[in-house]
PDB file of C-alpha atoms in Angstrom:
ATOM      1  CA  MET A1214     -91.777  96.665 130.335  1.00  0.00           C
ATOM      2  CA  THR A1215     -93.041  99.376 131.390  1.00  0.00           C
ATOM      3  CA  PRO A1216     -94.605 102.711 128.994  1.00  0.00           C
ATOM      4  CA  SER A1217     -91.507 104.488 130.607  1.00  0.00           C
ATOM      5  CA  LEU A1218     -89.034 102.335 129.040  1.00  0.00           C
ATOM      6  CA  ILE A1219     -90.114 101.365 126.088  1.00  0.00           C
ATOM      7  CA  PRO A1220     -88.757 104.855 124.594  1.00  0.00           C
ATOM      8  CA  LEU A1221     -84.776 104.941 126.254  1.00  0.00           C
ATOM      9  CA  ALA A1222     -84.730 100.903 125.115  1.00  0.00           C
ATOM     10  CA  ALA A1223     -85.818 101.623 121.339  1.00  0.00           C
ATOM     11  CA  ALA A1224     -83.020 104.279 121.675  1.00  0.00           C
ATOM     12  CA  GLN A1225     -80.423 101.764 122.467  1.00  0.00           C
ATOM     13  CA  LYS A1226     -80.925  99.780 120.040  1.00  0.00           C
ATOM     14  CA  SER A1227     -81.195 101.511 116.423  1.00  0.00           C
ATOM     15  CA  ALA A1228     -77.725 103.486 118.549  1.00  0.00           C
ATOM     16  CA  GLU A1229     -76.528  99.987 117.220  1.00  0.00           C
ATOM     17  CA  VAL A1230     -76.939 100.447 113.795  1.00  0.00           C
ATOM     18  CA  THR A1231     -74.005 101.119 112.131  1.00  0.00           C
ATOM     19  CA  ASN A1232     -73.670 104.537 109.596  1.00  0.00           C
ATOM     20  CA  TRP A1233     -71.762 102.190 107.095  1.00  0.00           C
ATOM     21  CA  PRO A1234     -72.369 104.378 103.906  1.00  0.00           C
ATOM     22  CA  GLY A1235     -70.801 107.392 106.213  1.00  0.00           C
ATOM     23  CA  ARG A1236     -68.055 104.729 106.857  1.00  0.00           C
ATOM     24  CA  ILE A1237     -67.610 104.173 103.380  1.00  0.00           C
ATOM     25  CA  ALA A1238     -67.170 107.157 102.081  1.00  0.00           C
ATOM     26  CA  TRP A1239     -64.576 108.237 104.894  1.00  0.00           C
ATOM     27  CA  VAL A1240     -62.292 104.968 104.075  1.00  0.00           C
ATOM     28  CA  VAL A1241     -62.533 106.049 100.682  1.00  0.00           C
ATOM     29  CA  GLY A1242     -61.800 109.543 101.152  1.00  0.00           C
ATOM     30  CA  LEU A1243     -58.903 108.710 103.141  1.00  0.00           C
ATOM     31  CA  LEU A1244     -57.411 105.929 100.581  1.00  0.00           C
ATOM     32  CA  VAL A1245     -57.324 108.962  97.928  1.00  0.00           C
ATOM     33  CA  PHE A1246     -55.851 111.265 100.200  1.00  0.00           C
ATOM     34  CA  VAL A1247     -53.039 108.845 101.371  1.00  0.00           C
ATOM     35  CA  VAL A1248     -52.949 108.555  97.636  1.00  0.00           C
ATOM     36  CA  PHE A1249     -52.469 112.027  95.780  1.00  0.00           C
ATOM     37  CA  VAL A1250     -50.001 112.660  98.689  1.00  0.00           C
ATOM     38  CA  TYR A1251     -47.508 109.603  97.442  1.00  0.00           C
ATOM     39  CA  TRP A1252     -48.374 110.706  94.035  1.00  0.00           C
ATOM     40  CA  LEU A1253     -47.280 114.693  94.847  1.00  0.00           C
ATOM     41  CA  MET A1254     -44.131 112.831  96.869  1.00  0.00           C
ATOM     42  CA  ARG A1255     -43.428 110.257  93.741  1.00  0.00           C
ATOM     43  CA  GLU A1256     -43.715 113.840  91.272  1.00  0.00           C
ATOM     44  CA  GLY A1257     -41.798 115.825  93.009  1.00  0.00           C
ATOM     45  CA  TRP A1258     -38.532 113.352  93.338  1.00  0.00           C
ATOM     46  CA  LYS A1259     -38.606 113.179  89.674  1.00  0.00           C
ATOM     47  CA  TRP A1260     -38.167 116.638  89.611  1.00  0.00           C
ATOM     48  CA  ARG A1261     -35.876 116.867  91.556  1.00  0.00           C
ATOM     49  CA  GLY A1262     -33.923 114.984  89.922  1.00  0.00           C
ATOM     50  CA  THR A1263     -34.494 116.436  87.005  1.00  0.00           C
ATOM     51  CA  LEU A1264     -33.375 119.373  87.937  1.00  0.00           C
ATOM     52  CA  GLN A1265     -29.592 117.597  88.694  1.00  0.00           C
ATOM     53  CA  GLY A1266     -30.027 116.041  85.640  1.00  0.00           C
ATOM     54  CA  ASP A1267     -26.397 117.827  85.126  1.00  0.00           C
ATOM     55  CA  LEU A1268     -24.846 116.145  87.715  1.00  0.00           C
ATOM     56  CA  PRO A1269     -22.269 113.339  85.930  1.00  0.00           C
ATOM     57  CA  GLU A1270     -22.406 110.172  85.569  1.00  0.00           C
ATOM     58  CA  LEU A1271     -20.317 108.746  88.754  1.00  0.00           C
ATOM     59  CA  PRO A1272     -17.683 106.419  88.500  1.00  0.00           C
ATOM     60  CA  ALA A1273     -16.509 103.455  88.583  1.00  0.00           C
ATOM     61  CA  ALA A1274     -14.362 101.540  90.499  1.00  0.00           C
ATOM     62  CA  PRO A1275     -10.820 100.468  88.854  1.00  0.00           C
ATOM     63  CA  ALA A1276     -10.925  96.819  87.635  1.00  0.00           C
ATOM     64  CA  ASP A1277      -7.640  96.547  89.704  1.00  0.00           C
ATOM     65  CA  PRO A1278      -7.825  98.184  93.162  1.00  0.00           C
ATOM     66  CA  GLY A1279      -4.412  97.649  94.134  1.00  0.00           C
ATOM     67  CA  LYS A1280      -3.159  97.435  97.782  1.00  0.00           C
ATOM     68  CA  PRO A1281      -4.945  95.888 100.281  1.00  0.00           C
ATOM     69  CA  PRO A1282      -7.606  97.826 101.329  1.00  0.00           C
ATOM     70  CA  LEU A1283      -6.848 100.323 104.943  1.00  0.00           C
ATOM     71  CA  LEU A1284     -11.055  99.835 105.846  1.00  0.00           C
ATOM     72  CA  THR A1285     -14.292  98.143 104.982  1.00  0.00           C
ATOM     73  CA  LEU A1286     -17.560  98.566 106.359  1.00  0.00           C
ATOM     74  CA  SER A1287     -20.751  96.913 106.311  1.00  0.00           C
ATOM     75  CA  GLY A1288     -23.704  99.076 106.533  1.00  0.00           C
ATOM     76  CA  ARG A1289     -26.333 101.145 105.660  1.00  0.00           C
ATOM     77  CA  TYR A1290     -26.738 104.463 103.385  1.00  0.00           C
ATOM     78  CA  HIS A1291     -29.232 106.955 104.512  1.00  0.00           C
ATOM     79  CA  GLY A1292     -28.631 109.309 101.501  1.00  0.00           C
ATOM     80  CA  SER A1293     -26.338 111.911  99.853  1.00  0.00           C
ATOM     81  CA  THR A1294     -27.367 115.634 100.315  1.00  0.00           C
ATOM     82  CA  THR A1295     -25.739 119.261  98.897  1.00  0.00           C
ATOM     83  CA  ALA A1296     -22.794 120.055 101.443  1.00  0.00           C
ATOM     84  CA  GLY A1297     -23.069 121.286 104.491  1.00  0.00           C
ATOM     85  CA  GLN A1298     -27.128 121.307 103.693  1.00  0.00           C
ATOM     86  CA  TRP A1299     -28.415 118.409 105.280  1.00  0.00           C
ATOM     87  CA  LEU A1300     -31.838 118.819 103.647  1.00  0.00           C
ATOM     88  CA  ASP A1301     -31.075 119.509 100.156  1.00  0.00           C
ATOM     89  CA  ARG A1302     -31.358 115.614  98.982  1.00  0.00           C
ATOM     90  CA  ILE A1303     -29.391 114.688  95.455  1.00  0.00           C
ATOM     91  CA  VAL A1304     -31.693 112.066  93.933  1.00  0.00           C
ATOM     92  CA  ALA A1305     -30.610 111.960  90.375  1.00  0.00           C
ATOM     93  CA  ARG A1306     -27.608 108.467  89.327  1.00  0.00           C
ATOM     94  CA  GLY A1307     -30.036 106.639  92.162  1.00  0.00           C
ATOM     95  CA  LEU A1308     -28.251 108.937  94.727  1.00  0.00           C
ATOM     96  CA  GLY A1309     -31.152 109.446  96.426  1.00  0.00           C
ATOM     97  CA  THR A1310     -31.877 105.326  96.418  1.00  0.00           C
ATOM     98  CA  ARG A1311     -31.569 104.308 100.873  1.00  0.00           C
ATOM     99  CA  SER A1312     -30.271 100.754 100.487  1.00  0.00           C
ATOM    100  CA  ARG A1313     -27.586  98.224 102.061  1.00  0.00           C
ATOM    101  CA  ALA A1314     -24.480  98.864 101.446  1.00  0.00           C
ATOM    102  CA  GLU A1315     -20.391  97.590 101.423  1.00  0.00           C
ATOM    103  CA  LEU A1316     -16.797 100.256 101.183  1.00  0.00           C
ATOM    104  CA  THR A1317     -14.010  99.605 101.384  1.00  0.00           C
ATOM    105  CA  LEU A1318     -11.277 102.073 101.035  1.00  0.00           C
ATOM    106  CA  THR A1319      -7.671 102.096  99.841  1.00  0.00           C
ATOM    107  CA  GLU A1320      -5.568 104.164  98.661  1.00  0.00           C
ATOM    108  CA  GLN A1321      -7.260 105.116  95.091  1.00  0.00           C
ATOM    109  CA  GLY A1322     -10.073 106.084  97.013  1.00  0.00           C
ATOM    110  CA  LEU A1323     -14.208 104.614  98.943  1.00  0.00           C
ATOM    111  CA  ASP A1324     -16.278 102.672  96.706  1.00  0.00           C
ATOM    112  CA  VAL A1325     -19.485 101.669  97.452  1.00  0.00           C
ATOM    113  CA  VAL A1326     -20.585  98.759  96.961  1.00  0.00           C
ATOM    114  CA  ARG A1327     -25.453  98.795  97.387  1.00  0.00           C
ATOM    115  CA  PRO A1328     -26.495  95.638  96.446  1.00  0.00           C
ATOM    116  CA  GLY A1329     -30.193  96.473  94.455  1.00  0.00           C
ATOM    117  CA  ALA A1330     -29.246 100.522  93.828  1.00  0.00           C
ATOM    118  CA  ALA A1331     -25.934 102.372  91.504  1.00  0.00           C
ATOM    119  CA  ASP A1332     -22.749 101.943  93.294  1.00  0.00           C
ATOM    120  CA  PHE A1333     -20.131 104.253  92.862  1.00  0.00           C
ATOM    121  CA  PHE A1334     -16.463 105.248  93.683  1.00  0.00           C
ATOM    122  CA  VAL A1335     -15.143 107.924  94.671  1.00  0.00           C
ATOM    123  CA  PRO A1336     -11.518 108.371  92.994  1.00  0.00           C
ATOM    124  CA  VAL A1337      -9.391 109.301  96.653  1.00  0.00           C
ATOM    125  CA  THR A1338      -8.143 112.875  94.807  1.00  0.00           C
ATOM    126  CA  ALA A1339     -12.433 113.426  94.724  1.00  0.00           C
ATOM    127  CA  LEU A1340     -12.212 113.126  99.002  1.00  0.00           C
ATOM    128  CA  ARG A1341     -13.068 116.572 101.030  1.00  0.00           C
ATOM    129  CA  GLY A1342     -13.268 114.976 104.565  1.00  0.00           C
ATOM    130  CA  ALA A1343     -15.345 113.032 106.727  1.00  0.00           C
ATOM    131  CA  ARG A1344     -16.936 113.610 110.141  1.00  0.00           C
ATOM    132  CA  LEU A1345     -19.799 112.163 112.800  1.00  0.00           C
ATOM    133  CA  ASP A1346     -22.979 114.009 112.146  1.00  0.00           C
ATOM    134  CA  LYS A1347     -26.662 113.165 113.518  1.00  0.00           C
ATOM    135  CA  GLY A1348     -28.896 113.831 110.605  1.00  0.00           C
ATOM    136  CA  ILE A1349     -28.867 113.776 106.990  1.00  0.00           C
ATOM    137  CA  ALA A1350     -31.835 114.212 104.536  1.00  0.00           C
ATOM    138  CA  GLY A1351     -34.775 113.086 106.354  1.00  0.00           C
ATOM    139  CA  LYS A1352     -32.713 110.461 109.293  1.00  0.00           C
ATOM    140  CA  VAL A1353     -31.985 111.000 111.820  1.00  0.00           C
ATOM    141  CA  LEU A1354     -30.272 109.264 114.214  1.00  0.00           C
ATOM    142  CA  THR A1355     -28.421 110.229 117.646  1.00  0.00           C
ATOM    143  CA  GLU A1356     -25.635 112.154 116.921  1.00  0.00           C
ATOM    144  CA  GLY A1357     -23.222 110.636 116.341  1.00  0.00           C
ATOM    145  CA  GLY A1358     -24.180 108.121 114.746  1.00  0.00           C
ATOM    146  CA  LEU A1359     -23.694 109.030 111.219  1.00  0.00           C
ATOM    147  CA  LEU A1360     -20.447 108.858 108.756  1.00  0.00           C
ATOM    148  CA  ILE A1361     -21.323 112.183 106.267  1.00  0.00           C
ATOM    149  CA  VAL A1362     -18.313 111.468 103.646  1.00  0.00           C
ATOM    150  CA  THR A1363     -17.333 114.982 101.822  1.00  0.00           C
ATOM    151  CA  TRP A1364     -16.675 114.859  98.392  1.00  0.00           C
ATOM    152  CA  GLU A1365     -16.528 116.724  95.158  1.00  0.00           C
ATOM    153  CA  HIS A1366     -18.401 115.400  91.439  1.00  0.00           C
ATOM    154  CA  GLY A1367     -18.953 117.622  88.632  1.00  0.00           C
ATOM    155  CA  ASP A1368     -18.752 120.883  90.055  1.00  0.00           C
ATOM    156  CA  LYS A1369     -20.312 120.113  92.927  1.00  0.00           C
ATOM    157  CA  GLN A1370     -19.571 118.922  97.007  1.00  0.00           C
ATOM    158  CA  ILE A1371     -21.426 116.073  97.628  1.00  0.00           C
ATOM    159  CA  ASP A1372     -21.907 115.054 101.418  1.00  0.00           C
ATOM    160  CA  SER A1373     -23.300 110.792 101.744  1.00  0.00           C
ATOM    161  CA  GLY A1374     -24.033 109.603 104.714  1.00  0.00           C
ATOM    162  CA  PHE A1375     -23.465 105.759 105.552  1.00  0.00           C
ATOM    163  CA  ARG A1376     -24.053 104.204 109.232  1.00  0.00           C
ATOM    164  CA  SER A1377     -21.967 100.515 110.374  1.00  0.00           C
ATOM    165  CA  ASP A1378     -23.764  97.824 111.059  1.00  0.00           C
ATOM    166  CA  ARG A1379     -21.397  98.552 114.249  1.00  0.00           C
ATOM    167  CA  ALA A1380     -21.216 102.363 114.896  1.00  0.00           C
ATOM    168  CA  GLY A1381     -18.264 101.876 117.297  1.00  0.00           C
ATOM    169  CA  GLU A1382     -15.386 101.264 113.936  1.00  0.00           C
ATOM    170  CA  HIS A1383     -16.725 105.391 112.233  1.00  0.00           C
ATOM    171  CA  PRO A1384     -13.800 107.284 114.511  1.00  0.00           C
ATOM    172  CA  ALA A1385     -11.272 104.931 112.320  1.00  0.00           C
ATOM    173  CA  TRP A1386     -13.217 106.221 108.562  1.00  0.00           C
ATOM    174  CA  VAL A1387     -13.166 110.035 109.694  1.00  0.00           C
ATOM    175  CA  GLU A1388      -9.583 109.557 110.739  1.00  0.00           C
ATOM    176  CA  ALA A1389      -8.699 107.834 107.310  1.00  0.00           C
ATOM    177  CA  ILE A1390     -10.474 109.643 105.248  1.00  0.00           C
ATOM    178  CA  ASN A1391      -9.341 112.757 106.215  1.00  0.00           C
ATOM    179  CA  GLN A1392      -6.048 111.926 106.060  1.00  0.00           C
ATOM    180  CA  LEU A1393      -6.306 110.701 102.262  1.00  0.00           C
ATOM    181  CA  SER A1394      -7.821 113.813 101.716  1.00  0.00           C
ATOM    182  CA  THR A1395      -5.458 116.061 103.492  1.00  0.00           C
ATOM    183  CA  THR A1396      -2.417 113.853 101.669  1.00  0.00           C
ATOM    184  CA  SER A1397      -4.261 113.888  98.041  1.00  0.00           C
ATOM    185  CA  THR A1398      -4.805 117.575  98.545  1.00  0.00           C
ATOM    186  CA  THR A1399      -1.328 118.345  99.068  1.00  0.00           C
ATOM    187  CA  GLU A1400      -0.079 116.515  96.056  1.00  0.00           C
ATOM    188  CA  HIS A1401      -1.842 117.824  94.068  1.00  0.00           C
ATOM    189  CA  THR A1402      -1.066 121.633  95.835  1.00  0.00           C
ATOM    190  CA  THR A1403       2.573 120.706  94.918  1.00  0.00           C
ATOM    191  CA  SER A1404       1.895 118.898  91.700  1.00  0.00           C
ATOM    192  CA  THR A1405       0.518 121.791  90.166  1.00  0.00           C
ATOM    193  CA  THR A1406       3.149 124.332  91.671  1.00  0.00           C
ATOM    194  CA  GLU A1407       5.946 122.586  90.146  1.00  0.00           C
ATOM    195  CA  HIS A1408       3.675 121.945  86.534  1.00  0.00           C
ATOM    196  CA  THR A1409       2.952 126.029  86.565  1.00  0.00           C
ATOM    197  CA  GLU A1410       6.860 126.733  87.398  1.00  0.00           C
ATOM    198  CA  THR A1411       7.573 124.158  84.410  1.00  0.00           C
ATOM    199  CA  GLU A1412       5.829 126.082  82.257  1.00  0.00           C
ATOM    200  CA  GLY A1413       7.005 129.615  83.822  1.00  0.00           C
ATOM    201  CA  ALA A1414      10.871 128.305  83.198  1.00  0.00           C
ATOM    202  CA  ARG A1415      10.196 127.531  79.227  1.00  0.00           C
TER     203      ARG A1415
END
């Protein structure tokens, strides 16, 4: 090897040496950052749950479902938010946990069974309507990819997002829930009016 090539060969050989301490420090720093971000998210989740602690316990389904179901659905539950505010996630009472879901709609209301998470029931008197949408609480799908059910619990109106394994079922659910909620509201208004008139007559 000529004298002029010796320094070049030495430089190429030294370039193969890895700066292991620096690389290890970089990896450790990245892991610490990831853990810190996860901790912040977890604390934020707990804090949100504390702020929503006034949300009442979720109703349980009646022991006797009555007539045969109007509709059934298998799919996923994607979360709940304050109605009309698709980023204001509700995490209290287990509503923040995404899961598989089995939905059954009857004349008594909407029964939501969630393997591995808390089940809940929405009485027909609490249903406020349904619509198709594309996003809820950080989950964004194609237009109309989510079935959003609006219901009232305590003094709060809630939007809950579901996606059927067969998205073609969504329109039938929107129609059925809207019809049930309208009928229930009309009956409630009529009953309240009759009660007021009766009290006035006394």
